[in-house]
XYZ file of C-alpha atoms in Angstrom:
327
model
C -12.439 2.392 34.444
C -9.132 1.132 35.804
C -6.627 3.829 36.816
C -3.220 3.891 38.354
C -0.595 6.017 39.907
C 3.237 5.754 40.168
C 4.718 7.340 43.176
C 8.462 8.102 43.087
C 9.833 8.481 46.685
C 13.079 8.476 48.415
C 13.320 4.810 48.957
C 10.866 3.078 46.525
C 8.796 3.586 43.336
C 5.350 2.274 44.081
C 2.543 1.360 41.693
C -1.048 1.324 42.693
C -3.761 0.182 40.337
C -7.419 0.632 41.106
C -10.959 0.120 39.573
C -12.986 3.326 39.829
C -16.389 2.274 41.120
C -18.974 4.112 43.167
C -16.633 7.087 43.734
C -13.963 5.054 45.386
C -10.514 3.471 44.223
C -11.031 -0.257 44.758
C -7.579 -1.915 44.985
C -6.705 -4.144 42.128
C -2.813 -4.558 42.237
C 0.062 -2.859 43.917
C 3.952 -3.166 43.369
C 6.984 -1.609 44.728
C 10.639 -1.383 43.544
C 13.338 -0.463 45.878
C 15.515 2.389 44.685
C 17.120 3.838 47.854
C 17.632 7.106 45.836
C 18.266 8.814 49.140
C 21.611 6.839 49.505
C 22.734 8.008 46.121
C 22.330 11.701 46.517
C 25.458 13.779 47.121
C 25.835 16.485 49.655
C 24.151 18.993 47.430
C 21.127 16.558 47.025
C 22.014 16.144 43.354
C 20.862 12.690 41.814
C 23.915 11.272 39.971
C 23.912 8.973 36.926
C 23.523 5.672 38.932
C 20.370 7.094 40.675
C 18.834 8.388 37.439
C 19.404 5.011 35.735
C 17.690 3.203 38.569
C 14.904 5.623 38.427
C 14.346 5.359 34.709
C 14.397 1.503 34.852
C 11.876 1.473 37.757
C 9.451 3.940 36.158
C 9.609 1.969 32.874
C 8.823 -1.297 34.617
C 5.954 0.331 36.560
C 4.304 1.743 33.394
C 4.733 -1.529 31.647
C 3.109 -3.407 34.611
C 0.220 -0.969 34.655
C -0.398 -1.670 31.025
C -0.335 -5.399 31.551
C -3.089 -5.040 34.223
C -5.336 -2.992 31.793
C -4.821 0.458 33.335
C -4.776 3.640 31.643
C -1.482 5.607 31.492
C -0.305 5.933 35.096
C -0.220 9.362 36.756
C 3.435 9.505 37.660
C 4.692 11.897 40.245
C 7.737 12.563 42.312
C 8.022 14.040 45.765
C 10.908 15.676 47.687
C 13.804 13.475 46.596
C 13.333 14.812 42.993
C 11.682 18.056 43.765
C 14.647 19.368 45.890
C 17.391 18.038 43.577
C 19.436 20.961 41.999
C 19.549 18.896 38.747
C 15.834 18.135 38.960
C 15.260 19.123 35.190
C 17.877 16.921 33.986
C 16.439 14.054 35.917
C 12.933 14.724 34.550
C 14.308 14.888 30.994
C 16.098 11.624 31.558
C 12.949 9.796 32.836
C 10.884 11.187 29.896
C 13.523 10.065 27.353
C 13.750 6.672 28.761
C 10.125 5.968 29.444
C 7.928 8.305 27.425
C 6.517 9.544 30.810
C 7.071 13.107 32.107
C 7.139 12.894 35.961
C 5.027 15.451 37.638
C 6.784 17.288 40.450
C 4.632 17.305 43.517
C 4.941 20.415 45.738
C 4.840 19.703 49.313
C 1.695 21.666 50.055
C -0.223 19.833 47.329
C 1.084 16.597 48.725
C -0.360 17.647 52.145
C -3.766 18.641 50.616
C -4.167 15.338 48.721
C -3.102 13.235 51.736
C -5.659 15.052 53.823
C -8.422 14.294 51.162
C -7.563 10.615 51.288
C -7.628 10.653 55.098
C -10.912 12.375 55.210
C -12.549 9.927 52.845
C -11.213 6.964 54.746
C -12.066 8.238 58.186
C -15.356 9.858 57.410
C -17.064 12.940 58.859
C -17.424 11.447 62.266
C -13.712 12.256 62.730
C -14.755 15.863 63.040
C -11.949 18.619 62.778
C -9.082 16.513 61.461
C -5.333 16.889 61.693
C -3.137 14.825 59.588
C 0.594 14.132 59.816
C 2.676 12.336 57.056
C 6.400 11.727 57.399
C 8.125 10.945 54.172
C 11.840 10.451 53.214
C 12.297 14.134 52.452
C 9.522 16.046 54.110
C 6.891 16.324 56.867
C 3.460 17.166 55.670
C 0.877 18.689 58.113
C -2.747 19.553 57.281
C -5.879 20.467 59.237
C -9.535 20.914 58.110
C -13.089 20.786 59.130
C -14.358 19.758 55.763
C -13.533 17.687 52.681
C -10.401 19.596 51.911
C -7.887 21.193 54.357
C -8.027 24.858 55.559
C -4.213 24.642 56.423
C -1.608 22.550 54.632
C 2.142 22.860 54.813
C 5.320 20.956 54.014
C 8.494 21.004 56.168
C 12.017 19.718 55.414
C 11.666 17.205 58.268
C 11.652 13.900 56.439
C 13.150 10.833 58.114
C 15.808 10.195 55.468
C 16.754 13.898 55.124
C 17.282 14.302 58.907
C 19.187 10.966 59.055
C 21.590 12.077 56.339
C 21.969 15.697 57.604
C 21.881 15.343 61.418
C 22.839 11.754 62.518
C 26.181 9.800 62.319
C 26.597 7.600 59.139
C 26.646 3.839 58.872
C 23.545 3.534 61.023
C 25.563 3.899 64.328
C 23.812 5.109 67.473
C 23.964 8.914 67.919
C 25.447 10.653 70.892
C 23.386 12.335 73.452
C 24.627 15.644 72.064
C 23.751 14.743 68.450
C 20.219 13.561 69.523
C 19.693 16.752 71.579
C 20.687 18.855 68.563
C 18.448 16.980 66.304
C 15.408 17.492 68.709
C 16.250 21.271 68.960
C 16.350 21.557 65.169
C 13.003 19.725 64.868
C 11.261 21.850 67.510
C 12.476 25.030 65.815
C 11.092 23.942 62.503
C 7.717 22.920 63.997
C 7.204 25.816 66.322
C 4.795 27.938 64.151
C 2.988 24.999 62.712
C 2.471 23.458 66.050
C 0.952 26.648 67.436
C -1.534 26.753 64.551
C -2.639 23.129 65.211
C -2.922 23.734 68.878
C -5.116 26.756 68.074
C -7.311 24.694 65.747
C -7.613 21.792 68.339
C -8.533 18.906 65.984
C -10.855 16.420 67.402
C -9.060 13.598 65.471
C -5.486 13.288 64.737
C -4.306 10.955 61.959
C -1.011 9.737 60.676
C -0.219 8.344 57.247
C 2.794 7.039 55.535
C 4.992 3.927 55.818
C 7.112 5.563 58.610
C 3.988 5.892 60.885
C 2.728 2.411 59.964
C 6.050 0.899 61.023
C 6.323 2.968 64.169
C 2.750 2.014 65.160
C 3.606 -1.789 64.623
C 6.770 -1.290 66.762
C 4.549 0.144 69.391
C 2.089 -2.720 69.387
C -0.362 -2.150 66.627
C -1.566 -5.050 64.509
C 0.653 -6.168 61.604
C -0.297 -5.353 58.011
C -1.325 -8.974 57.289
C -4.429 -8.360 59.311
C -5.733 -5.903 56.634
C -6.605 -2.278 56.371
C -9.744 -2.306 58.377
C -8.172 -3.269 61.722
C -8.020 -0.220 63.970
C -4.358 0.896 64.596
C -3.399 3.632 66.934
C -0.051 5.194 68.117
C 0.149 6.879 71.477
C 2.558 9.646 72.310
C 3.797 7.835 75.347
C 4.483 4.586 73.473
C 6.288 6.538 70.752
C 8.550 8.273 73.345
C 9.549 4.834 74.691
C 10.267 3.804 71.027
C 12.620 6.824 70.434
C 14.632 5.841 73.607
C 14.829 2.292 72.393
C 15.967 3.123 68.842
C 18.485 5.679 69.956
C 20.718 3.211 71.508
C 20.567 0.634 68.726
C 22.526 0.440 65.489
C 20.563 0.185 62.310
C 20.976 -3.580 61.953
C 19.603 -4.153 65.522
C 16.569 -1.853 64.768
C 15.669 -3.973 61.816
C 15.197 -6.783 64.273
C 12.391 -4.974 66.043
C 8.688 -5.563 65.114
C 7.646 -3.539 62.213
C 11.005 -1.928 61.410
C 12.083 -2.964 57.862
C 15.760 -3.278 57.015
C 15.686 -0.484 54.319
C 14.133 1.947 56.790
C 15.963 0.931 59.883
C 18.596 3.643 59.585
C 16.075 6.468 59.326
C 13.519 4.948 61.789
C 14.986 6.912 64.815
C 14.654 10.219 63.002
C 11.124 9.406 61.964
C 10.203 8.339 65.512
C 11.728 11.629 66.904
C 9.851 13.913 64.403
C 6.633 12.101 65.159
C 7.040 12.258 68.927
C 7.987 15.799 68.754
C 5.227 16.794 66.538
C 2.764 15.109 68.791
C 4.029 16.758 71.833
C 4.188 20.257 70.476
C 0.632 19.949 68.860
C -0.868 18.487 71.965
C -1.769 15.194 70.377
C -1.814 12.231 72.770
C -2.874 9.602 70.190
C -2.748 9.158 66.371
C -5.039 6.974 64.370
C -3.075 5.280 61.586
C -4.801 5.781 58.210
C -4.010 3.323 55.403
C -4.963 5.761 52.614
C -2.451 8.513 51.887
C -1.174 10.499 48.781
C -1.573 7.757 46.190
C -5.291 7.348 47.121
C -5.725 11.083 47.252
C -4.606 11.339 43.647
C -6.811 8.314 42.594
C -9.730 10.080 44.338
C -9.313 13.279 42.377
C -8.926 11.305 39.109
C -12.091 9.619 39.905
C -13.938 12.883 40.732
C -12.641 14.574 37.571
C -12.011 13.358 34.093
C -9.308 10.787 33.472
C -6.826 13.425 32.237
C -7.555 15.867 35.080
C -4.545 17.123 37.171
C -4.939 19.451 40.140
C -2.721 22.551 40.365
C 0.882 21.716 40.899
C 0.401 18.143 39.445
C 0.848 19.008 35.793
C 3.928 17.967 34.137
C 6.709 20.200 35.476
C 8.009 22.663 32.920
C 11.714 23.208 32.740
C 13.306 25.834 35.245
C 10.062 25.648 37.434
C 9.074 23.473 40.396
C 5.589 23.033 38.921
C 3.093 24.651 36.487
C 2.069 27.987 37.797
C 4.740 28.076 40.641
């Protein structure tokens, strides 16, 4: 069986196609289309006509590509950039009208649960009690568990793109010391209760997923992506603290010259690094293991484990005037 998933994020629409064999999603084809939706939202986080038009075109192309590769209908979902938009229902209607696909709206807690599932499957039982951090464009997901699924999962509005837009100067210019301190204070306040819970649980292994952490790990000396997913990659709190200081004094165009930092994510790299470092410090994590599996693999795993049309709570097509079915 060949299955696929379409992930609508703040910066890109990603397609992942896999063959379902022996209980694992074996990669067949991946593709991404840059949208930069985060750059097109207004102050109220509404997605205007240009953003919606880009989104419709990208989803339509992803669905057509999945069909060409022999996949079933992709499981298409959207995260914080669409979930938090005041005109979310209009966006979902426009995508459905233009593509025939109704995007699922992914609640942050469900995203954290599925990301944890993927990390557990990748890292195995020898990881022991496992803590997982995932920094997206709009939110930070935190999960902890001793088993296959997390015992604790939460989503916080600490995404790298969101914090960059709301707390740092525009045009990618370096922040002032006052602005940087204010952002740290905001992040610490948001993380206080979650960090206390993680410190109490004391995970044996701390894992990080997401493109943000992958790029930060590369900046701090981890192997480049071309070496493949099986090369161990780790990110220390000390090295990340040094990276925060380095990124804070550079404009976005200079950050993009650093190892691992891509031009589209250069402006938000500082906020991502600051959130990651602050979370590690407050949670008592000295090192993170970078896990190549995340939310997309979590959804593929659940599809493999269930029937092809199965959808976990919160991942069914979102009804109008509701964040998700049953919400």
